Tab-separated table of C-alpha atoms and ligand atoms in Angstrom:
chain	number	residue	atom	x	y	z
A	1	UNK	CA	-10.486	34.303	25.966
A	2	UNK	CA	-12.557	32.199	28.021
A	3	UNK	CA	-11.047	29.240	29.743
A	4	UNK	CA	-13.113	25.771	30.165
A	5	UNK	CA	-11.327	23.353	32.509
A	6	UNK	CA	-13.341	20.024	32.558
A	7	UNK	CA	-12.660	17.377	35.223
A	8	UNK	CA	-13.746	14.341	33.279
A	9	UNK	CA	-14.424	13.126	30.012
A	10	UNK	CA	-18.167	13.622	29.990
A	11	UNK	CA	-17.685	17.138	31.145
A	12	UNK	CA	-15.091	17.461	28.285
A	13	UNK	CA	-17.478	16.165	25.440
A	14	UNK	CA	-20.083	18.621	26.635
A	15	UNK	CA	-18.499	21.699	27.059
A	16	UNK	CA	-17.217	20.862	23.418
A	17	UNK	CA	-20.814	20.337	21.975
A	18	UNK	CA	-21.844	23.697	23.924
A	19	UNK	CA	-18.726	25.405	22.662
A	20	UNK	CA	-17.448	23.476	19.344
A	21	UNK	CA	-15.357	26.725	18.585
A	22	UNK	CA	-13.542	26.088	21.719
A	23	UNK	CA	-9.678	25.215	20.894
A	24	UNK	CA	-8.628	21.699	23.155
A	25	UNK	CA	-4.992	22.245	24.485
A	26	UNK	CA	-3.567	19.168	25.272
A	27	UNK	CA	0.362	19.667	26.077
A	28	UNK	CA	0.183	22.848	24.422
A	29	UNK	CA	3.469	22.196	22.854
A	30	UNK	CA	1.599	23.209	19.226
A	31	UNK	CA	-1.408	25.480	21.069
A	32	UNK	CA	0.697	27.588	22.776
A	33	UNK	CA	2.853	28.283	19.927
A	34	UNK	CA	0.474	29.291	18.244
A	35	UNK	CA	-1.301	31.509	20.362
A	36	UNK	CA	2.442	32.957	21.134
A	37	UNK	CA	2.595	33.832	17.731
A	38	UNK	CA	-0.781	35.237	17.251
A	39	UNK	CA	-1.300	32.643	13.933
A	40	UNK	CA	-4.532	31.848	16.594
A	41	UNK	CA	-6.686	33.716	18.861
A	42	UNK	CA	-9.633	31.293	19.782
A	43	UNK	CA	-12.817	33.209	21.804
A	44	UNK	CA	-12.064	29.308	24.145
A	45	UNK	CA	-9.717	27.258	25.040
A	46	UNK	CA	-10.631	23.560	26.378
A	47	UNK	CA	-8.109	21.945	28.767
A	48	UNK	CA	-7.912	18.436	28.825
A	49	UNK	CA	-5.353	18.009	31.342
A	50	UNK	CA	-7.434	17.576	34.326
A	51	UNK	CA	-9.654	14.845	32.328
A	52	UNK	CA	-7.828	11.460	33.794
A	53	UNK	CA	-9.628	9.101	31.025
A	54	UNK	CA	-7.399	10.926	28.617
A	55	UNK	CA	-3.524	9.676	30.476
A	56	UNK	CA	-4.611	6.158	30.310
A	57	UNK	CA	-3.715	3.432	28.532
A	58	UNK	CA	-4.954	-0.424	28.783
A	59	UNK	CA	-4.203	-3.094	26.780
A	60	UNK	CA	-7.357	-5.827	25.818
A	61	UNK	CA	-9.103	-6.934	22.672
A	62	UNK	CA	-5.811	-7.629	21.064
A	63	UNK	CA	-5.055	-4.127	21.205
A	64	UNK	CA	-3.253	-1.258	23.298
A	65	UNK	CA	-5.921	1.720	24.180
A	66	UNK	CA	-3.624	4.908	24.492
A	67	UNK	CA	-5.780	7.599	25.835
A	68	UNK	CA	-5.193	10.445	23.847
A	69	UNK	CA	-3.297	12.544	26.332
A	70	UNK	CA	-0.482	10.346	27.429
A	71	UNK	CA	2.681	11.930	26.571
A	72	UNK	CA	5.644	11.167	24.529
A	73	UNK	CA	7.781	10.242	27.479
A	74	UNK	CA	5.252	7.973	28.605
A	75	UNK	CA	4.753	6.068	25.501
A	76	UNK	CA	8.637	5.506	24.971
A	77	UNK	CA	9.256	4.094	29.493
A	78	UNK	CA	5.669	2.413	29.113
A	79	UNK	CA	5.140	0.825	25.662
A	80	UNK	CA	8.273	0.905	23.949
A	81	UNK	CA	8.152	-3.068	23.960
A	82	UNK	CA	4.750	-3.525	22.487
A	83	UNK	CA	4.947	-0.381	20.318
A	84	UNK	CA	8.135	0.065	19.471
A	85	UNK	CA	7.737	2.027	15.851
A	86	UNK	CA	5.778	4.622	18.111
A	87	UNK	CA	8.652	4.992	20.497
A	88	UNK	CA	10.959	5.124	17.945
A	89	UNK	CA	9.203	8.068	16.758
A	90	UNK	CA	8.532	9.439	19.765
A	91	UNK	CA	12.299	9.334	20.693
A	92	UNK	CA	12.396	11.437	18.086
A	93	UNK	CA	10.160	14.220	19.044
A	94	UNK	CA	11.550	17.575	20.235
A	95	UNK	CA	13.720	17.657	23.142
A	96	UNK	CA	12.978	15.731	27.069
A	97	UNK	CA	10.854	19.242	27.679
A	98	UNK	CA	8.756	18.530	24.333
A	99	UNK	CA	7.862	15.050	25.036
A	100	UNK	CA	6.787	15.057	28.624
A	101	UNK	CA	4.303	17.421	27.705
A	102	UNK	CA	3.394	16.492	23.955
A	103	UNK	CA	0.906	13.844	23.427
A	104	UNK	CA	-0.224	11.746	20.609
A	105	UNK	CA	-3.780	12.797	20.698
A	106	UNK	CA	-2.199	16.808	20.220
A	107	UNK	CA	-0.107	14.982	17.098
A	108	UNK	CA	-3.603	13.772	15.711
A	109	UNK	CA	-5.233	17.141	16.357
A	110	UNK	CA	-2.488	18.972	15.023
A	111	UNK	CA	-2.222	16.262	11.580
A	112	UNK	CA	0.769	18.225	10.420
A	113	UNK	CA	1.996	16.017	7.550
A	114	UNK	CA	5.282	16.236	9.499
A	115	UNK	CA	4.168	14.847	12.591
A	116	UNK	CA	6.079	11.890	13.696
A	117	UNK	CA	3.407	9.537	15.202
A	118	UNK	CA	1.684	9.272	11.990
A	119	UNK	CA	3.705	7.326	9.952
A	120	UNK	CA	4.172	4.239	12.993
A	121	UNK	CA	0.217	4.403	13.446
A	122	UNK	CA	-0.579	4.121	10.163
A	123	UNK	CA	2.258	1.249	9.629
A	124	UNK	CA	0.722	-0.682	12.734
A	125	UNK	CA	-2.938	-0.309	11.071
A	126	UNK	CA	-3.750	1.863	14.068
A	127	UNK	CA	-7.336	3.781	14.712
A	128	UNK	CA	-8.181	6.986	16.400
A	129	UNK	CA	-11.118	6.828	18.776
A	130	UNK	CA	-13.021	9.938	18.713
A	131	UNK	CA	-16.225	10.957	20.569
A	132	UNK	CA	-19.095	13.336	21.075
A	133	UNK	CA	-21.860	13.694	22.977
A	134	UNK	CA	-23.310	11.906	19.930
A	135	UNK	CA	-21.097	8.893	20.442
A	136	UNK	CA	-18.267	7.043	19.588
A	137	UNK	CA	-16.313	6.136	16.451
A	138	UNK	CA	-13.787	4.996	15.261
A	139	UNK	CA	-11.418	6.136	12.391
A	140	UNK	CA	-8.488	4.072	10.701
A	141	UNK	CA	-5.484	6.299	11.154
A	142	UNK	CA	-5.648	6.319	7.100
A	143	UNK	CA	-8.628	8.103	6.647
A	144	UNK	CA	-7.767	10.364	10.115
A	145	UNK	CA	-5.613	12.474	8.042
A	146	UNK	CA	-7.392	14.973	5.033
A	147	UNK	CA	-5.282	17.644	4.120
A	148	UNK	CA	-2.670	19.963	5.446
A	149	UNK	CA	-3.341	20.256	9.104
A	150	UNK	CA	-6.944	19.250	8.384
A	151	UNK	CA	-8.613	16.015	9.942
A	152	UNK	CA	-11.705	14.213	10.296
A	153	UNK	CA	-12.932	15.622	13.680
A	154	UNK	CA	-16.681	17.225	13.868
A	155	UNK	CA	-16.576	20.857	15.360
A	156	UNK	CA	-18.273	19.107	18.322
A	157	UNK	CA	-15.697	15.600	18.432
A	158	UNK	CA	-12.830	14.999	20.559
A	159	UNK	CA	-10.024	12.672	20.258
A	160	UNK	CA	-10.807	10.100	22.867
A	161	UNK	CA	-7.925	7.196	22.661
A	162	UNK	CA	-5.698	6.131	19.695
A	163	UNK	CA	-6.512	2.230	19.023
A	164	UNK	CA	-2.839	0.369	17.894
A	165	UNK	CA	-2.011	-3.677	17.539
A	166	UNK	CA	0.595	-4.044	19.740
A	167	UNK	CA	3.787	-4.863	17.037
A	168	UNK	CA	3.248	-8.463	15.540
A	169	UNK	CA	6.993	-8.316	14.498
A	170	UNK	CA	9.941	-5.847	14.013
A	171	UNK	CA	9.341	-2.448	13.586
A	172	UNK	CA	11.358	0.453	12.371
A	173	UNK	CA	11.300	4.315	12.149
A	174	UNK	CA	13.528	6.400	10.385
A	175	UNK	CA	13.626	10.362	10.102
A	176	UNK	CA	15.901	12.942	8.125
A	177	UNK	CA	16.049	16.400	9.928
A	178	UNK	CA	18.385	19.368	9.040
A	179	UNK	CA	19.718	18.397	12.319
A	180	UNK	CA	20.323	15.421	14.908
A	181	UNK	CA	17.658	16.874	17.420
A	182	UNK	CA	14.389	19.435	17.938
A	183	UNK	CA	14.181	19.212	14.207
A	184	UNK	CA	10.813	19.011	12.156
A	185	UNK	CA	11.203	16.092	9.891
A	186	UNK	CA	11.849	16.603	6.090
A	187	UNK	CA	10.817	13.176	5.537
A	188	UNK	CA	10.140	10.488	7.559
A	189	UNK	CA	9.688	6.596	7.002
A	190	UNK	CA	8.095	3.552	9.403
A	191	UNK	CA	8.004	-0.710	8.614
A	192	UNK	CA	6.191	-2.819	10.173
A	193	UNK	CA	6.908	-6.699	9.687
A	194	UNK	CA	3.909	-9.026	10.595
A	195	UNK	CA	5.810	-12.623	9.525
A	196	UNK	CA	2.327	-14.477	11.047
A	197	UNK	CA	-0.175	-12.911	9.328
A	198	UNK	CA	2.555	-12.152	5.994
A	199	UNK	CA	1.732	-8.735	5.980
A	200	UNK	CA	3.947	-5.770	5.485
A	201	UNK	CA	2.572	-2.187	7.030
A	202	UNK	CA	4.139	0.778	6.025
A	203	UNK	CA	3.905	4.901	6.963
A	204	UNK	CA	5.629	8.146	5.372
A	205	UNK	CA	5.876	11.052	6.866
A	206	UNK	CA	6.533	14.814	5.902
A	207	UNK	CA	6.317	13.927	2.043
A	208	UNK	CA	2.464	14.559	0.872
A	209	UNK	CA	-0.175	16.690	1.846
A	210	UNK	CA	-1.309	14.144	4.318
A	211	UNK	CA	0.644	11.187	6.093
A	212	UNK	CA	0.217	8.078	4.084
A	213	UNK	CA	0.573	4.633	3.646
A	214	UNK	CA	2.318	3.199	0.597
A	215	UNK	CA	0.304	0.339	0.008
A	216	UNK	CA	2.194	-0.522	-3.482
A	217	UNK	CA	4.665	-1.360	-1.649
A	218	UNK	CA	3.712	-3.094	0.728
A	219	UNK	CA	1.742	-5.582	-1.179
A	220	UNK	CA	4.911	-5.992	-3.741
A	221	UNK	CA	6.824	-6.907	-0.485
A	222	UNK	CA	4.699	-9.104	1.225
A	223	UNK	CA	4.526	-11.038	-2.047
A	224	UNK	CA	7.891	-10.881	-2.745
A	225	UNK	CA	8.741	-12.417	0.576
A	226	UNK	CA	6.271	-15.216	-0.002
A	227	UNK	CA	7.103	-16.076	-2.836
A	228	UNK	CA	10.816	-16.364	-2.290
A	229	UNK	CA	10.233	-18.453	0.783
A	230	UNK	CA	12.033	-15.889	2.894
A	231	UNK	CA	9.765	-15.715	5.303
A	232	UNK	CA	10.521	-19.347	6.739
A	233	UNK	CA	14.180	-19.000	5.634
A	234	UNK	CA	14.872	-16.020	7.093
A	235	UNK	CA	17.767	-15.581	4.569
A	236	UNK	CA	19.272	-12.365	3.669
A	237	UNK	CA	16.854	-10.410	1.759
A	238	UNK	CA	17.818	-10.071	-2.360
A	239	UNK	CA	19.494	-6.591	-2.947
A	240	UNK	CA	16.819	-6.056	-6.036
A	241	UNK	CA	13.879	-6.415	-3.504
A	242	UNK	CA	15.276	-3.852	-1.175
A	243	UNK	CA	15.710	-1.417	-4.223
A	244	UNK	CA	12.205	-2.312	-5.622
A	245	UNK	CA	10.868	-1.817	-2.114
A	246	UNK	CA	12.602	1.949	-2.183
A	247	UNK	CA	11.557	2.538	-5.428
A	248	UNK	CA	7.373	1.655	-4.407
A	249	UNK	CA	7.911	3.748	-1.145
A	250	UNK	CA	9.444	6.537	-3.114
A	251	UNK	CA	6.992	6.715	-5.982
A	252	UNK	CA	3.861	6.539	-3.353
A	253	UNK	CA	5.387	10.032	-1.848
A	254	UNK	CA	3.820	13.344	-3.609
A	255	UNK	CA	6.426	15.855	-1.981
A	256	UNK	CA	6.563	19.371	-2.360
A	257	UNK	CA	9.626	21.927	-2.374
A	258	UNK	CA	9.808	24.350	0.862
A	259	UNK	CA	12.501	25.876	3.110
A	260	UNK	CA	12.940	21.961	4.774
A	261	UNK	CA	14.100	20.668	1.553
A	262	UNK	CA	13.312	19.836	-1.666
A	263	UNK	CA	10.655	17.160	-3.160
A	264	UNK	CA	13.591	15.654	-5.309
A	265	UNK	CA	15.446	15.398	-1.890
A	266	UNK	CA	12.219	14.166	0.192
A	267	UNK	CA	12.210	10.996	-2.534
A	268	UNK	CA	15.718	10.358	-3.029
A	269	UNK	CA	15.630	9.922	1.191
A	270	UNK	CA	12.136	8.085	1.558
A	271	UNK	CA	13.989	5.438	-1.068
A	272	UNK	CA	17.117	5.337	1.299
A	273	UNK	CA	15.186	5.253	4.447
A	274	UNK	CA	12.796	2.435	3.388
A	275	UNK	CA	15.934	0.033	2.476
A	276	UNK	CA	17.120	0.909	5.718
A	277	UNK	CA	14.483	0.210	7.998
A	278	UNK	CA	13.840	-2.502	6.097
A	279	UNK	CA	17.130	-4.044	6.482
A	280	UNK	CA	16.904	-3.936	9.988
A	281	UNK	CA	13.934	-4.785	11.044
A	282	UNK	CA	14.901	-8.086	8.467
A	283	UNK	CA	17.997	-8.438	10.435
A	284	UNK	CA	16.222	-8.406	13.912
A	285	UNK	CA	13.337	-10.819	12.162
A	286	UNK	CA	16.999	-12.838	11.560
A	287	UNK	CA	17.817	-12.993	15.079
A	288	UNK	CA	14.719	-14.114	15.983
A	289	UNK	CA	12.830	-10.938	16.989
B	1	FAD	C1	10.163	23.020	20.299
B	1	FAD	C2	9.180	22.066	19.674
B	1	FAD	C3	9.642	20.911	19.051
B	1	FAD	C4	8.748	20.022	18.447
B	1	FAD	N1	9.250	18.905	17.845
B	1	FAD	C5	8.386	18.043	17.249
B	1	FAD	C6	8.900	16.868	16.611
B	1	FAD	O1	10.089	16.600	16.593
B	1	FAD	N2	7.995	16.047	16.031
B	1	FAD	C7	6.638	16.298	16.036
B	1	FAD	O2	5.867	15.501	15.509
B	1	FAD	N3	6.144	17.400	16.642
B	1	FAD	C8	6.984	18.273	17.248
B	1	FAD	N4	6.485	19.396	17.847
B	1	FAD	C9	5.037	19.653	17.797
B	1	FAD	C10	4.264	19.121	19.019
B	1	FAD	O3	5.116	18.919	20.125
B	1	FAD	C11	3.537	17.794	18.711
B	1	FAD	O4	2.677	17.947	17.612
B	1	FAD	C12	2.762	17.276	19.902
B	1	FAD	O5	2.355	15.947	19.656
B	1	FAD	C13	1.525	18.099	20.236
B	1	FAD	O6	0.929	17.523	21.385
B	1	FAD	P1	0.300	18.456	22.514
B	1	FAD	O7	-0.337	17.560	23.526
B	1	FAD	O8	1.292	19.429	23.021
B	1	FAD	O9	-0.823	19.186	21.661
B	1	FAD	P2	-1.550	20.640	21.803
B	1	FAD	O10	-0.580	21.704	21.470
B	1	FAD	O11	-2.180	20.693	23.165
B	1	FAD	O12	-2.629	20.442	20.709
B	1	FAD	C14	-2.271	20.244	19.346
B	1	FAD	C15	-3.546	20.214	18.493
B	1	FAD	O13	-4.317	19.067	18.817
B	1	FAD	C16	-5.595	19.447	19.294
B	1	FAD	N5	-5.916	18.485	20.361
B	1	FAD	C17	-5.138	18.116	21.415
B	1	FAD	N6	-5.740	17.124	22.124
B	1	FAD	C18	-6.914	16.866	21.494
B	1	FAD	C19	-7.982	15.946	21.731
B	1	FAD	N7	-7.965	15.049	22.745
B	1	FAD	N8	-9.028	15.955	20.879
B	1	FAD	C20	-9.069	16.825	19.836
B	1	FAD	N9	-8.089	17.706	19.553
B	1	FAD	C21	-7.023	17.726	20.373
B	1	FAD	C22	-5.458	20.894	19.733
B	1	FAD	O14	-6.660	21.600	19.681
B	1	FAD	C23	-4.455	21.411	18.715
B	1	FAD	O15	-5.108	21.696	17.496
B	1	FAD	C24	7.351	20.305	18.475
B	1	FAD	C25	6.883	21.458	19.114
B	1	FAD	C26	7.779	22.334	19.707
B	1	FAD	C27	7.264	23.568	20.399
């Protein structure tokens, strides 16, 4: 197995366009397992450690740049005020081991529909910047994700930064595991409140073929909320429009039964955990957050 180390970015994108069969490792926290395992045996492996670009992150343009290879552990001491869904998630993740050496760009490239950074990036309306000796583009974290640990790279593209609005409002996460910690989600669930702009962002995790939004209800919500007033008020929010809420996030999931759990399970809990992140990210909004 050959072994390509590049020491910057440039170097990185064309060693990928000379090998585009070569495998990036990132943390290696997915790679490595799977080369342990034999599920992979890739004639190249691309390390991206040694590319600095890639642990940066920079705020501007009304949006935080995270470079696709800053860890877990970094995200949560670093950005866990202006991106707090994503920490949330990322407190999540693994054990301390797991998330000083996972990264969000190795979530992306892995786009396991369990993967815990997708449903806060695709709440926050986030983008993935990905590259090529060809150029730059840019992907909304909703289109990112095609199928079953399938995404919208090229053979030749590399994740370059993930593009997120730093949170306009409360923000909540919420995951059900078989356990309290290292545990693969079953399902998973992320809110996003935006009162300025009356918007409503929403992410579910580990409960389709792909991470996904559930854009039913979020527009139902946002309306809902206008129309009652309860965005100015800030009043306690009507026990039907937390259950129609669960209900929209529930019926947007397309589950499937496996050794995790079953689908019936998967939507009975995205209805629970959507009433419950909801609830308090309303009761932060409340106290003025
Ligand atoms: C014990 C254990 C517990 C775990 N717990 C969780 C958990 O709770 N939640 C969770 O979501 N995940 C979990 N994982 C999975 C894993 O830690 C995460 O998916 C992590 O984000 C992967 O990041 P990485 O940098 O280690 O990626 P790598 O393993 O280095 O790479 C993962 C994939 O992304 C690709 N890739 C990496 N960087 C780039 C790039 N810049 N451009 C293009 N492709 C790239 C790689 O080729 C590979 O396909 C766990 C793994 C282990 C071993």
């Amino acid at each position: 197995m050959d072994f390509l180390q590049p020491t910057s970015w440039d170097e990185a994108l064309a060693a990928k366009a000379a090998r585009p069969e070569a495998l990036p490792i990132a943390g290696g926290t997915d790679v490595m397992v799977e080369l342990n395992f034999d599920a992979r045996r890739p004639a190249a492996l691309l390390d991206l450690t040694s590319v600095p670009e890639l642990s940066q992150w920079a705020a501007g343009d009304g949006r935080i740049r995270l470079g696709a290879g800053v860890s877990y552990t970094r995200v949560i001491d670093e950005l866990g005020d202006r991106l707090p869904g994503l920490a949330m998630a990322a407190r999540t993740v693994g054990s301390p081991q797991i998330r000083n050496r996972g990264t969000v760009g190795g979530n992306l490239g892995a786009a396991s529909p369990a993967g815990d950074c997708h449903p806060p990036l695709l709440a926050a309306g986030a983008e993935v910047e990905v590259a090529s000796v060809r150029g730059v583009r840019t992907i909304p974290a909703a289109d990112f994700y095609l199928g079953v640990k399938r995404n919208a790279l090229a053979p030749d593209e590399l994740i370059a930064a993930i593009l997120i609005p730093p949170a306009a409002g409360p923000q909540q996460f919420s995951k059900i595991g078989t356990r309290n910690a290292m545990v693969i989600a079953v399902a998973s669930f992320c809110v996003a409140l935006d009162p300025a702009g009356r918007m409503v962002g929403t992410g579910i995790g580990s409960a389709a073929p792909t991470p996904r939004r559930a854009a039913a209800a979020e527009l139902f919500l946002a309306g809902a909320l206008e129309e009652a007033g309860l965005w100015e008020s800030r009043a306690d929010l009507p026990a039907a429009m937390l259950r129609e809420f669960g209900d929209k996030v529930k019926a947007a999931a397309d589950p499937v039964d496996d050794v995790r759990g079953t689908a019936a399970y998967r939507r009975h809990g995205l209805a629970v955990m959507a009433r419950r992140t909801l609830t308090w990210a309303w009761n932060s909004y409340q106290e003025g957050g």
